[in-house]
Each structure stands twice: as C-alpha cells, then as structure tokens.
Amino acid sequence: MKHFINLGDLSKNDLNQIIDNAIILKKEYKSGRINTVLKNKTLAMIFDKPSTRTRVSFEAGMTQLGGHALFLSERDIQIGRGESIIDTAIVIGSMVDGIIMRVSSHDNINTFSQNANVPIINALSNESHPCQLLADIMTYKENKGSIQGKIVAWIGDGNNMCQTYMQAASIFGFKLNIATPKGYEPNPSFVTQYFDHIKLCTDAKEACKNADLVATDVWSSMGKEYEQTKRKLAFKGFQVNRNLMKQADAGAVFMHCLPAHRDEEVSSNVIDGAQSLVWSEAENRLHVQKALLLHLLA
Ligand code: CP
Ligand code: NVA
C-alpha cells in the first residue's frame, strides 16, 4: 500500500506515469469516454480548512471514476469534539478505500497513515501540497514539454507551495530560484535538504532572470490571515507583474495554485494575460488526481 503525503512518496517513474495517464484521462473525459474503475470504492475527504479546487476536483473525480466521495469537515466528525486522531484513523480506515486530508498539522496526516489501513493523500498541509505540484508539472508538460533542466522562479512566501516546489525541483530536475522577503524563507530543514537544487535570494528580479516558469502564491496562507497587514508591507516589491515577467525568458509561463488576490501577489494583467496558465493548472487538478486515485486505489 502506498501513500501520497509528500511528492517523494512515489518514485519519479510513478509520478511521470501518473502525469502521462492524466493527459490521456483528460482527453478521454473530453471525448465523453467513461471509465468506472473505482466503482463501489469510497474516498473519505477530511478537511479542517476551506477549499474550492481540491474538494471539487476530488469529489467530481471520484464520481467520474464510478466511486463515491464523502466530505467530512471537522464539524461533521467527532475529531471536532476531541476524539483522537488515532482512533479516528482506525475507524474511518476500516470503512473506506482511501482518505484525503487537508489539515493544519502535517503530523496528523502522518499519524493517520500509520493507523488507517488505506492509502492517505495529503490535500494540503502546513508543510506541503503535493497534489498541486502534480497539476503544475502536468500543465507545464502539456504547454511547454518536460520541465527537466528548466529554470523556475518562486516569488513571495516560502510556504507549503514553495516547499513542494523544492521537492519537485529535486525529483523532476529543474533549477529553482526562490525570492522571499527576509524572514519569510522556507523552513530551514527544507533548505538544508534541497540545497543543491535551489537558489535563495531577496530580489524578485534576480530570481526571475531567464526563468521558464514564474510561480507565486498568496502572501498570507490559510491560518496566517491575522498577519495580513504586516505581510502586505513585507511583501511589497514581490508582486509578479509585467515588469517582473520581462526578466523571465520570452516564452515563460505564469502559474498560481489559486485562490489569488489580484493586484497583491500578482497583477491582473499577468494573471489574466497571455503567459498565464492558471485556468488549465486548476482544471488539471481534476485529471491528475483521477490518475493518482487510479494509481493508489484501483
Ligand atoms: N489550489 C488549491 O488547493 O485550491 P483550494 O484551496 O481551493 O483547494
Ligand atoms: N499557501 C496557500 C495555498 C492554498 C492552496 C495556503 O496554504 O493557504
């Protein structure tokens, strides 16, 4: 049994196969072909944070594959009233075929994987967001080909998305330039582990030089909203706008996991402009997670 808690939980070969299969599944879906391999399978979806893309894509994906998805917010299950993570994992794991989790603590996802007898998928934690990176790499591949050997610029917060880009850089073999304000760097343990694949700086222009892909995310992630005022000041100068995109390669593309705050971390004319791939990137969550579910549950 395999889990998908971090990108590195699956081999590079498995990840590439999932992405290639996602491209096929996308074509099949658009041509009306039905694939119900997950008939009679149930996916539990435990969320203690909001979500649009992740929830809808997993739920629609399970329906399209003939299975069923069960949305469980912390208010719906006894975790919210103090039942332990371990007890919850044992019980839910005994009834379903897979579990996705969007929870504040990455450790709780690990605890689940040690106690539930089914594959566990990280649907975003404080540490990483591997499902989003699958969609990003797929989107790059569809539009530009392999990301191997390319230059990626990460602009803004050294958050869960940035840290997953660091893992992706080591697996898929691209160079990652990270520009953050001082004090907002990725976790030092990630910096040490992925040192060979990244370059850290505080200058967004320098990070974007010759980049093939420029990516960013909100300045205040879920759970950090109380720091919004302080962060808006700290991140001034880290907006991805046309001026910054000019530093990148002429054929560069822009990505953002969404939700975005227009004219904060990204200018409207970049996110809505010709270089932006954000809508395919969001749509591809559906197709790549269907491929992931087939890999883990079928
Ligand atoms: N990108 C992403 O995970 O979006 P949601 O928070 O809407 O799921
Ligand atoms: N870094 C963001 C990603 C949202 C998909 C957050 O954690 O809120």
XYZ file of C-alpha atoms and ligand atoms in Angstrom:
314
model
C 0.000 0.000 0.000
C 1.280 3.463 -0.937
C 0.514 6.900 0.491
C 0.925 10.306 -1.137
C 1.849 12.606 1.716
C 4.896 14.104 0.035
C 5.868 14.102 -3.649
C 8.802 11.814 -2.838
C 6.471 9.075 -1.522
C 6.158 7.909 -5.141
C 9.093 7.234 -7.446
C 9.905 9.644 -10.265
C 8.778 6.946 -12.658
C 5.387 6.590 -10.883
C 4.909 10.374 -10.830
C 5.670 10.663 -14.544
C 3.298 7.781 -15.291
C 0.537 9.479 -13.283
C 1.073 12.718 -15.225
C 1.071 10.932 -18.584
C -2.047 8.998 -17.642
C -3.707 12.260 -16.552
C -3.136 13.694 -20.022
C -4.833 10.602 -21.504
C -7.701 10.707 -18.960
C -8.272 14.383 -19.781
C -8.660 13.576 -23.483
C -10.938 10.618 -22.719
C -13.100 12.716 -20.409
C -13.443 15.471 -23.006
C -14.394 12.954 -25.681
C -17.130 11.540 -23.426
C -15.465 8.210 -22.690
C -16.447 6.776 -19.309
C -14.060 4.866 -17.043
C -15.659 3.430 -13.898
C -12.719 1.503 -12.497
C -13.381 2.791 -8.970
C -16.990 1.509 -8.862
C -18.039 0.744 -5.263
C -14.948 2.487 -3.842
C -15.324 5.237 -1.269
C -12.934 8.126 -0.664
C -13.178 9.955 2.675
C -12.211 13.634 2.463
C -11.270 15.170 5.828
C -10.938 18.971 5.778
C -10.269 21.385 8.607
C -9.561 24.283 6.203
C -11.602 25.702 3.310
C -11.127 24.542 -0.280
C -12.637 25.101 -3.700
C -10.380 23.278 -6.175
C -9.209 20.371 -4.043
C -12.635 19.436 -2.739
C -14.459 19.809 -6.054
C -11.781 18.028 -8.100
C -11.534 15.004 -5.792
C -15.297 14.747 -5.389
C -16.029 15.126 -9.126
C -13.080 12.840 -9.917
C -14.462 10.021 -7.760
C -17.898 10.395 -9.375
C -16.364 10.276 -12.855
C -14.476 7.081 -11.935
C -17.656 5.403 -10.690
C -16.894 5.739 -6.965
C -18.147 7.891 -4.127
C -16.561 10.698 -2.126
C -17.533 11.530 1.427
C -16.849 15.092 2.562
C -16.079 15.304 6.282
C -15.396 18.687 7.798
C -14.086 18.726 11.359
C -17.556 19.883 12.403
C -19.126 16.725 10.954
C -16.925 14.179 12.678
C -16.024 13.596 16.312
C -12.461 14.954 15.892
C -14.048 18.364 16.387
C -15.271 17.140 19.802
C -11.937 15.710 20.850
C -11.881 12.127 19.507
C -8.230 11.254 18.949
C -6.589 11.249 15.547
C -5.504 7.629 16.034
C -8.996 6.361 16.928
C -10.494 8.302 14.017
C -7.907 6.896 11.606
C -8.541 3.287 12.684
C -12.315 3.633 12.349
C -12.507 5.547 9.056
C -9.747 3.401 7.584
C -11.795 0.277 8.298
C -14.705 1.543 6.180
C -13.324 3.324 3.113
C -10.780 2.670 0.353
C -8.759 5.869 0.611
C -8.565 9.099 2.606
C -7.580 12.595 1.564
C -6.740 15.090 4.288
C -6.440 18.872 4.362
C -5.412 19.537 7.928
C -3.464 22.198 9.743
C -0.891 19.758 11.076
C 1.240 17.689 8.703
C 1.978 15.371 11.677
C -1.710 14.435 11.823
C -1.525 13.193 8.225
C 1.483 11.041 9.172
C -0.383 9.733 12.239
C -3.329 8.832 10.018
C -1.095 6.965 7.602
C 0.315 4.897 10.475
C -3.123 3.930 11.782
C -5.585 3.804 8.885
C -5.260 0.742 6.733
C -5.786 2.557 3.414
C -3.826 4.999 1.195
C -3.633 8.538 2.598
C -3.343 11.568 0.309
C -2.163 14.975 1.512
C -4.698 17.501 0.221
C -2.574 20.393 1.620
C -0.848 20.714 4.950
C 1.143 23.451 6.636
C 4.220 21.771 5.098
C 3.340 20.759 1.541
C 0.778 20.496 -1.267
C 1.879 17.590 -3.477
C -1.400 17.276 -5.464
C -0.970 20.862 -6.672
C 2.564 20.145 -7.876
C 1.338 17.155 -9.882
C -1.081 19.527 -11.644
C 1.619 22.171 -12.148
C 4.098 19.735 -13.700
C 1.341 18.286 -15.899
C 0.318 21.773 -17.033
C 3.907 22.687 -17.858
C 4.310 19.451 -19.809
C 1.115 19.984 -21.822
C 2.102 23.514 -22.779
C 5.900 23.526 -22.891
C 7.130 19.922 -22.675
C 9.368 18.434 -19.998
C 10.323 20.677 -17.070
C 13.679 18.905 -16.676
C 16.597 21.332 -16.939
C 14.322 24.409 -16.870
C 14.559 27.419 -14.560
C 11.627 28.028 -12.219
C 11.264 31.241 -10.204
C 9.266 31.131 -6.986
C 8.318 34.634 -5.877
C 6.886 35.517 -2.451
C 6.228 33.402 0.610
C 8.438 30.411 1.452
C 5.266 28.492 2.294
C 3.829 24.998 1.714
C 3.708 25.572 -2.068
C 7.289 26.846 -2.190
C 8.463 23.843 -0.157
C 6.698 21.443 -2.526
C 8.366 23.191 -5.481
C 11.672 22.460 -3.713
C 10.794 18.755 -3.547
C 9.705 18.860 -7.195
C 12.978 20.508 -8.243
C 14.956 17.578 -6.835
C 12.658 14.934 -8.365
C 11.982 16.444 -11.799
C 15.419 18.036 -12.203
C 14.803 21.753 -12.578
C 16.595 24.716 -11.040
C 14.522 26.674 -8.522
C 15.240 30.348 -7.788
C 13.369 31.447 -4.680
C 12.887 35.137 -3.837
C 11.292 35.887 -0.474
C 11.366 38.858 1.856
C 13.738 38.380 4.795
C 12.061 36.286 7.474
C 9.715 34.504 5.043
C 12.129 31.886 3.721
C 11.102 28.219 3.514
C 11.638 26.041 6.572
C 15.408 25.618 7.231
C 15.082 21.816 7.163
C 13.849 22.069 3.552
C 16.637 24.499 2.662
C 19.244 22.065 4.003
C 17.683 19.063 2.283
C 17.199 20.674 -1.154
C 20.221 22.956 -1.084
C 21.650 21.573 -4.358
C 18.509 22.385 -6.365
C 17.660 25.899 -5.166
C 18.985 29.428 -5.003
C 17.600 31.670 -2.274
C 17.563 35.468 -2.558
C 15.549 38.519 -1.590
C 15.442 40.072 -5.068
C 12.454 39.063 -7.189
C 14.081 40.398 -10.378
C 17.222 38.357 -9.850
C 15.138 35.201 -9.238
C 13.147 35.734 -12.438
C 16.155 36.155 -14.743
C 15.755 33.797 -17.734
C 13.087 31.792 -15.892
C 10.920 29.427 -17.925
C 8.194 29.372 -15.297
C 7.305 32.057 -12.746
C 5.114 30.915 -9.865
C 3.690 32.633 -6.829
C 1.034 32.240 -4.141
C -0.866 34.420 -1.685
C 1.151 36.414 0.819
C -0.956 35.160 3.744
C -1.788 31.463 3.606
C -4.734 29.929 5.427
C -4.118 30.316 9.141
C -1.871 33.372 8.655
C -4.658 35.847 7.955
C -4.007 37.589 11.284
C -0.588 38.661 9.899
C -2.079 40.195 6.740
C -1.235 43.835 7.481
C 2.340 43.060 8.453
C 2.795 40.773 5.437
C 1.428 43.286 2.918
C 4.219 45.617 3.982
C 6.913 42.932 3.995
C 5.955 41.597 0.537
C 5.900 44.964 -1.216
C 8.202 44.510 -4.205
C 7.286 40.828 -4.554
C 4.306 41.286 -6.865
C 4.517 39.313 -10.104
C 3.691 41.984 -12.668
C 4.604 42.718 -16.283
C 7.830 44.390 -15.273
C 8.952 41.307 -13.389
C 7.820 38.945 -16.163
C 10.096 40.901 -18.535
C 13.095 39.489 -16.641
C 11.979 35.954 -17.452
C 12.514 34.149 -20.753
C 10.325 35.475 -23.582
C 8.458 32.146 -23.682
C 7.980 31.985 -19.898
C 4.652 30.975 -18.390
C 2.990 32.042 -15.152
C 1.372 29.762 -12.563
C -0.513 30.283 -9.310
C -2.206 27.497 -7.357
C -5.155 29.835 -6.626
C -7.049 31.315 -4.886
C -5.311 34.548 -5.938
C -5.522 38.088 -4.639
C -5.388 40.152 -7.829
C -3.086 43.162 -7.644
C -1.450 41.880 -4.462
C 0.902 38.963 -5.225
C 0.071 39.118 -8.954
C -1.096 41.960 -11.178
C -4.396 41.490 -13.020
C -2.685 41.838 -16.388
C -0.320 38.941 -15.625
C -2.849 36.501 -14.164
C -5.312 37.328 -16.966
C -2.587 37.722 -19.592
C -1.286 35.508 -22.394
C 1.515 33.920 -20.316
C -0.823 32.760 -17.569
C -1.733 29.062 -17.355
C -3.751 29.325 -14.138
C -7.061 28.008 -15.523
C -5.538 24.853 -17.037
C -3.488 24.483 -13.879
C -6.697 24.489 -11.805
C -8.592 22.208 -14.217
C -5.706 19.748 -14.285
C -6.193 19.085 -10.572
C -9.206 17.013 -11.658
C -7.393 14.952 -14.266
C -4.133 14.396 -12.399
C -5.882 13.420 -9.163
C -8.034 10.931 -11.077
C -4.777 9.403 -12.313
C -3.427 9.473 -8.740
C -6.572 7.776 -7.387
C -6.296 5.074 -10.060
C -2.637 4.560 -9.121
C -3.353 4.280 -5.382
C -6.822 2.716 -5.192
C -7.522 0.713 -8.338
N -5.057 25.299 -5.048
C -5.886 24.783 -4.124
O -5.572 23.813 -3.444
O -7.087 25.413 -4.049
P -8.204 25.188 -2.959
O -7.694 25.757 -1.663
O -9.406 25.928 -3.461
O -8.466 23.711 -2.807
N -0.327 28.551 0.514
C -1.770 28.500 0.396
C -2.161 27.518 -0.656
C -3.637 27.435 -0.916
C -3.999 26.422 -1.952
C -2.372 28.143 1.749
O -1.844 27.271 2.424
O -3.365 28.767 2.122
